[in-house]
Amino acid sequence: MRMYDIINRKKRGRHLTKEEIDFMVKGYTSGEIPDYQVSALMMAICFQGMDEEETLHLTLAMRDSGEVLDLSAIEGIKVDKHSTGGVGDKTSLVLTPMVAALGIPVAKMSGRGLGHTGGTIDKLECFPGFSTSLTKEQFFDNVNRIKVAIMGQTESLAPADKKLYALRDVTATVDQLSLIASSIMSKKLAANADAIVLDVKTGNGAFMKTKEEAFALAEEMVQIGKNAGKQMAAVVTDMDQPLGNAIGNSLEVKEAILSLNGLGPKDFMEVVYALGVEMVLSSGKAATPEEAKELLMRTIEEKTALDKFAEFVEAQGGDKRFVYQPELLPLASIQLQVMNTEEGYVSRILAEEIGLASLVLGGGRLTKESEIDLSVGILLHKKRGDMVRSQDALATIYANDMEKAKEAYGRIVRAYEISREPVEEVSMVKGVIR
Ligand code: URA
């Protein structure tokens, strides 16, 4: 078999066989097939696409390029959740303790943030002592004992995807639907939970800018998961403005704790419940969405999710006092209000601009090695639909450097779009695929 022929066949729009795809993935991972040939194939796929069978074969070949976790030491139906990434997305912090409080095991692999979206691990490191460097035994033991554990993504999961994604990133071949779907699903299948719930974001701050693209990606991922024998659901949710009011690590943790106390922002809680319902349904703990939502709401009302969160933080070495006294969390020294100048209604808040403002403040990473400042960020006071007058505060910037705060100020002003006409309320949940 020759890589040249595989590229040539895809260039002409032919279907690639399992053997050809396996040959490419194995050869590329081992270094026998060079970057330039694989990038030519990726570009051919961008133009010719892949069908369902090819996409499944690519996903499984990438999954099998490394370790596939054996979760059999954990009792019950294991449920995982994945978001395609958004600004202000602290959903996992609230959702995992809610679901775990219902006795559903959540064995989750999470990553650090890169660029303008934050990672769950960075947020959790706001708790002094918290660690995601668990051995597999500790991870399994924590899930069995308290029903939730979060571990850092190990290098051994889907190494072929890591190499391919880095290549796609520099050859303008990231934005092909089947390549994105297989990349995400190879890692989820290697993490190997029984049920996977996907949060596919759509809007100006998301990978998928239009609803049509988001639904197409969600459907492809659900299909791959089902073909691989997993129980699947995907929820397409809004990212036409940041999720909730807080952006930045410690501010987001505070908002998560407020949410666990029943004081979460409305848009954020709508997404939390939509994803939570799918997680509860897939675990078999409820028969209908209404019943699942009722169970989840009770974990907030009775504070069992809050206590579960404290238990989880403590089990991973963190100081649980911070959960009950969030004022102990780090907060930047400078607070600067962003003032409005136009009367009207907020029609959109460009999420990417807000994410970049947080990055400028030091809240995100430009490279994998960057140190982040957990105490900086932005608190939005006005969201889509709100009426605003001249001299209303749109947001507060939390910074440790005045020059950076001023740069963030300009970005936040640019992010707000104000219309003269009232803005209709839109649902955060665009649809569910089961
Ligand atoms: N995220 C991934 O993990 N892979 C992609 O291809 C795109 C987004």
XYZ file of C-alpha atoms and ligand atoms in Angstrom:
442
model
C 0.000 0.000 0.000
C 1.337 3.481 -0.855
C 0.342 6.768 0.758
C 0.586 8.394 -2.697
C -2.315 6.204 -3.954
C -4.450 6.966 -0.889
C -4.038 10.721 -1.464
C -4.753 10.326 -5.166
C -7.890 8.256 -4.561
C -9.311 10.767 -2.083
C -8.435 13.638 -4.437
C -10.705 11.946 -7.011
C -13.507 11.574 -4.460
C -13.182 7.819 -3.905
C -14.154 6.014 -0.714
C -11.165 5.024 1.470
C -11.160 1.537 2.944
C -10.580 0.655 6.614
C -7.182 -0.796 5.624
C -6.134 2.424 3.909
C -7.203 4.575 6.856
C -5.486 2.286 9.378
C -2.322 2.341 7.221
C -2.298 6.151 7.210
C -2.970 6.557 10.951
C -0.413 3.928 12.009
C 2.222 5.191 9.573
C 1.749 8.810 10.600
C 1.838 8.066 14.341
C 5.029 6.027 14.003
C 6.703 8.707 11.869
C 6.980 6.552 8.738
C 4.581 8.727 6.744
C 5.735 12.354 6.558
C 3.718 15.484 7.415
C 3.524 16.652 3.794
C 1.714 13.538 2.608
C -0.768 13.584 5.482
C -1.445 17.290 5.005
C -2.165 16.642 1.319
C -4.658 13.960 2.354
C -6.273 16.253 4.929
C -6.718 18.922 2.242
C -8.231 16.345 -0.140
C -10.678 15.393 2.638
C -11.563 19.089 3.068
C -12.624 19.188 -0.599
C -14.083 15.700 -1.036
C -15.391 14.920 2.473
C -15.699 11.505 4.115
C -18.772 9.292 4.391
C -20.085 7.777 7.640
C -18.024 4.613 7.298
C -14.741 6.418 6.591
C -15.366 8.800 9.494
C -15.967 5.880 11.853
C -12.803 4.083 10.672
C -10.711 7.224 11.142
C -12.145 7.760 14.644
C -11.508 4.177 15.729
C -7.994 4.138 14.268
C -7.150 7.294 16.239
C -8.783 5.910 19.388
C -6.723 2.722 19.065
C -3.456 4.597 18.489
C -3.064 4.798 22.278
C -4.569 3.606 25.512
C -8.308 2.928 25.769
C -9.255 3.301 29.437
C -10.711 0.279 31.141
C -13.371 1.674 33.486
C -14.696 -1.713 34.541
C -13.421 -1.113 38.099
C -16.113 1.579 38.429
C -19.583 0.341 39.294
C -22.660 1.497 37.353
C -23.253 3.301 34.064
C -20.446 5.811 33.632
C -21.471 9.110 32.061
C -19.127 11.634 30.426
C -19.811 15.138 29.173
C -17.941 17.182 26.598
C -18.290 20.750 25.378
C -16.928 21.990 22.055
C -15.748 25.051 23.973
C -17.096 28.457 24.784
C -16.436 31.638 26.717
C -17.585 31.616 30.365
C -18.365 27.903 30.139
C -18.155 26.671 33.735
C -20.886 24.078 33.152
C -18.816 21.066 34.262
C -18.167 22.624 37.680
C -21.889 22.719 38.427
C -23.153 19.777 36.446
C -20.759 17.086 37.648
C -21.597 17.503 41.376
C -25.330 17.692 40.571
C -25.225 14.416 38.671
C -22.887 12.764 41.184
C -25.220 13.833 44.027
C -27.838 11.605 42.357
C -25.469 8.642 42.621
C -24.515 8.635 38.917
C -20.773 7.985 38.449
C -18.942 10.771 36.617
C -15.441 9.767 35.559
C -14.203 12.786 33.666
C -11.057 13.687 31.789
C -10.589 17.418 31.405
C -8.086 19.714 29.777
C -6.439 23.042 30.383
C -7.482 26.102 28.442
C -5.608 27.353 25.407
C -6.422 30.669 23.738
C -9.555 32.534 24.720
C -11.572 29.683 26.250
C -10.757 28.438 29.740
C -10.223 24.857 30.848
C -11.949 23.117 33.736
C -8.631 22.101 35.324
C -7.387 25.701 35.505
C -10.608 26.714 37.227
C -10.375 23.922 39.778
C -6.820 24.944 40.622
C -8.296 28.063 42.272
C -8.735 25.752 45.286
C -5.339 25.628 47.025
C -3.933 22.103 46.956
C -6.349 20.796 44.293
C -4.749 18.273 41.940
C -5.899 16.389 38.866
C -2.720 14.291 38.757
C -4.434 11.170 40.102
C -3.236 7.637 39.565
C -5.794 5.435 37.837
C -6.400 3.627 41.116
C -7.122 6.908 42.949
C -9.383 7.990 40.087
C -11.417 4.750 40.169
C -11.503 4.734 43.958
C -12.806 8.335 44.133
C -15.542 7.626 41.580
C -16.648 4.504 43.452
C -16.562 6.283 46.817
C -18.002 9.740 46.050
C -19.221 9.273 42.431
C -17.045 11.964 40.885
C -13.411 12.462 39.925
C -11.696 14.638 37.335
C -8.347 13.663 35.943
C -6.026 15.582 33.591
C -6.035 14.299 30.020
C -3.147 11.865 29.736
C -0.696 11.918 26.846
C -1.452 8.270 26.212
C -5.028 8.844 24.937
C -5.388 9.071 21.130
C -1.822 10.229 20.325
C -2.618 10.037 16.588
C -5.243 12.734 17.029
C -2.796 14.949 18.894
C -0.318 14.786 16.014
C -2.976 15.146 13.316
C -4.718 18.054 15.057
C -1.420 19.940 15.365
C -0.818 19.370 11.634
C -4.353 20.454 10.677
C -3.941 23.570 12.802
C -1.078 24.850 10.617
C -2.371 23.642 7.230
C -5.833 25.280 7.275
C -7.568 21.899 7.518
C -9.206 22.154 10.949
C -12.649 23.257 9.795
C -13.870 20.094 8.067
C -16.871 18.572 9.839
C -15.912 14.889 9.669
C -12.345 15.645 10.737
C -13.571 17.644 13.750
C -16.116 14.961 14.673
C -13.566 12.141 14.465
C -10.970 14.148 16.400
C -13.296 14.900 19.319
C -14.861 11.438 19.363
C -11.509 9.582 19.228
C -10.615 11.141 22.589
C -14.053 10.549 24.096
C -14.074 6.921 22.977
C -10.580 6.413 24.432
C -11.868 7.806 27.765
C -14.480 5.054 27.344
C -17.541 6.067 29.431
C -20.753 4.138 28.687
C -22.747 7.243 27.847
C -21.506 10.513 26.358
C -23.387 13.808 26.403
C -22.083 16.484 24.041
C -22.608 20.230 24.333
C -22.179 21.594 20.807
C -21.944 25.374 20.877
C -23.173 27.615 18.098
C -22.806 31.348 17.557
C -20.169 34.033 17.188
C -18.040 32.657 20.053
C -18.128 29.039 18.889
C -16.277 26.870 16.407
C -19.565 26.357 14.577
C -20.873 29.818 13.742
C -24.225 28.732 12.304
C -26.950 26.511 13.711
C -26.853 24.329 10.590
C -23.129 23.609 11.038
C -23.589 22.891 14.754
C -26.426 20.422 14.095
C -24.422 18.721 11.349
C -21.435 18.308 13.724
C -23.682 17.101 16.561
C -25.332 14.524 14.303
C -21.987 13.213 13.027
C -20.617 12.830 16.549
C -23.762 11.113 17.826
C -23.624 8.721 14.867
C -19.949 7.888 15.453
C -20.619 7.220 19.149
C -23.611 5.000 18.398
C -21.660 3.066 15.780
C -18.969 2.530 18.424
C -21.575 1.118 20.828
C -22.037 4.115 23.128
C -25.207 5.719 24.373
C -25.178 9.219 22.917
C -26.921 12.571 23.185
C -25.971 16.013 21.915
C -27.413 19.364 22.931
C -26.841 22.342 20.615
C -26.548 25.488 22.766
C -26.139 29.208 22.221
C -22.736 30.936 22.211
C -23.840 34.268 20.746
C -22.785 35.820 24.052
C -20.630 34.485 26.924
C -22.339 31.911 29.125
C -23.384 33.365 32.493
C -21.895 36.608 33.788
C -18.383 35.612 34.861
C -15.349 35.105 32.617
C -11.969 34.289 34.178
C -10.961 31.465 36.452
C -11.746 32.483 40.047
C -14.734 34.601 38.962
C -16.148 31.559 37.167
C -15.592 29.350 40.198
C -17.465 31.905 42.325
C -20.323 31.894 39.823
C -20.360 28.088 39.884
C -20.629 28.148 43.698
C -23.416 30.744 43.510
C -25.188 28.436 41.055
C -24.849 25.476 43.418
C -26.493 27.713 46.024
C -29.474 28.283 43.708
C -28.352 31.727 42.485
C -27.035 30.840 39.023
C -27.608 33.142 36.011
C -30.679 32.141 34.012
C -28.932 31.506 30.669
C -26.249 29.406 32.342
C -28.693 27.290 34.354
C -30.770 26.625 31.232
C -27.714 24.977 29.651
C -26.813 23.130 32.879
C -30.304 21.616 33.130
C -30.492 20.700 29.436
C -27.203 18.773 29.634
C -27.995 17.365 33.072
C -31.309 15.947 31.852
C -29.469 14.025 29.101
C -26.902 12.711 31.597
C -29.593 11.529 34.012
C -31.661 9.938 31.220
C -28.663 8.060 29.864
C -27.868 6.702 33.329
C -31.371 5.229 33.551
C -32.124 7.118 36.814
C -35.166 8.802 35.269
C -37.607 7.782 32.560
C -38.637 11.205 31.271
C -36.916 14.593 30.833
C -39.369 16.108 33.349
C -38.486 13.535 35.987
C -34.762 14.011 35.333
C -35.052 17.791 35.687
C -37.010 17.421 38.923
C -34.260 15.218 40.393
C -31.588 17.693 39.337
C -33.463 20.689 40.756
C -33.692 18.924 44.084
C -29.870 18.637 44.283
C -29.726 22.440 44.193
C -32.652 23.073 46.555
C -31.387 20.591 49.135
C -27.731 21.693 48.671
C -26.655 18.088 48.054
C -24.796 19.208 44.897
C -22.974 21.928 46.871
C -21.908 19.393 49.513
C -20.884 16.968 46.766
C -18.720 19.683 45.208
C -17.006 20.298 48.581
C -16.460 16.549 48.999
C -14.984 16.320 45.500
C -12.633 19.299 46.045
C -11.412 17.764 49.302
C -10.975 14.275 47.799
C -8.586 15.774 45.225
C -6.505 17.624 47.815
C -8.247 21.021 47.671
C -9.349 23.215 50.560
C -13.112 22.766 50.844
C -13.556 25.849 53.057
C -13.377 27.872 49.827
C -16.584 26.196 48.612
C -18.528 27.491 51.602
C -16.630 30.807 51.768
C -16.013 31.764 48.126
C -14.847 35.224 49.234
C -11.551 33.453 50.061
C -10.920 32.829 46.338
C -8.266 35.068 44.751
C -9.480 38.381 43.311
C -7.407 40.866 41.291
C -6.439 44.199 42.890
C -7.778 46.604 40.226
C -11.501 46.884 39.460
C -12.461 49.013 36.495
C -16.019 49.556 35.319
C -16.801 49.570 31.594
C -19.321 52.313 30.908
C -22.007 52.358 28.241
C -22.341 55.332 25.901
C -25.414 54.492 23.761
C -29.021 54.052 24.842
C -30.809 50.924 23.670
C -30.913 47.172 24.156
C -28.050 44.691 24.162
C -28.496 42.607 20.998
C -25.247 40.616 21.045
C -22.018 40.333 23.052
C -19.204 39.027 20.869
C -18.035 36.162 23.031
C -14.670 35.835 21.332
C -13.834 39.513 22.057
C -14.709 39.016 25.731
C -12.594 35.859 25.814
C -9.709 37.777 24.231
C -10.147 40.578 26.795
C -9.764 37.983 29.558
C -6.689 36.601 27.756
C -5.166 40.104 27.624
C -5.655 40.426 31.400
C -3.620 37.235 31.874
C -6.551 34.874 32.448
C -5.747 32.608 29.489
C -2.780 31.023 27.775
C -1.137 32.133 24.531
C 1.058 29.035 24.495
C 0.822 25.741 26.366
C 3.650 26.886 28.663
C 2.095 30.259 29.685
C 1.358 30.841 33.372
C -2.147 32.099 33.978
C -3.415 34.583 36.549
C -6.382 32.925 38.253
C -7.590 36.169 39.886
C -8.327 38.263 36.761
C -11.416 38.360 34.553
C -14.591 40.148 33.641
C -18.010 40.284 35.245
C -20.779 41.207 32.812
C -23.614 43.289 34.294
C -25.670 43.522 31.101
C -26.607 40.602 28.897
C -28.559 40.117 25.668
C -32.011 41.679 25.866
C -31.173 44.072 28.727
C -32.073 47.730 28.354
C -29.053 50.018 28.780
C -28.793 53.758 29.357
C -25.849 55.996 28.782
C -23.446 55.755 31.751
C -24.719 52.339 32.873
C -21.888 49.947 33.795
C -21.780 47.164 31.199
C -19.135 45.133 32.994
C -16.387 45.207 35.628
C -12.816 44.319 34.732
C -10.700 42.586 37.414
C -7.010 43.174 36.641
C -3.585 43.314 38.220
C -2.130 45.706 35.633
C -3.725 49.023 34.588
C -2.327 48.956 31.041
C -3.830 45.509 30.452
C -7.121 46.660 32.000
C -7.263 49.554 29.501
C -6.647 47.214 26.577
C -9.387 44.885 27.814
C -11.715 47.899 28.198
C -11.541 48.653 24.452
C -12.263 45.046 23.574
C -15.286 44.855 25.883
C -16.774 48.062 24.442
C -16.326 46.598 20.942
C -17.929 43.324 22.022
C -21.254 44.933 22.997
C -23.726 45.462 20.162
C -26.568 47.809 21.111
C -29.789 48.065 19.112
C -32.445 50.770 19.289
C -35.238 48.170 19.191
C -36.045 45.777 22.060
C -34.425 42.373 21.595
C -36.490 39.201 21.759
C -35.515 36.534 24.260
C -33.960 33.489 22.590
C -33.750 29.986 23.951
C -30.252 28.852 24.973
C -31.039 25.342 23.786
C -31.340 25.086 20.018
C -32.133 21.393 19.957
C -31.312 17.938 21.291
C -30.169 14.919 19.276
C -30.540 11.550 20.966
N -11.480 20.123 18.957
C -10.841 18.955 18.757
O -10.504 18.250 19.714
N -10.577 18.585 17.493
C -10.914 19.326 16.416
O -10.649 18.924 15.313
C -11.580 20.540 16.643
C -11.853 20.913 17.940
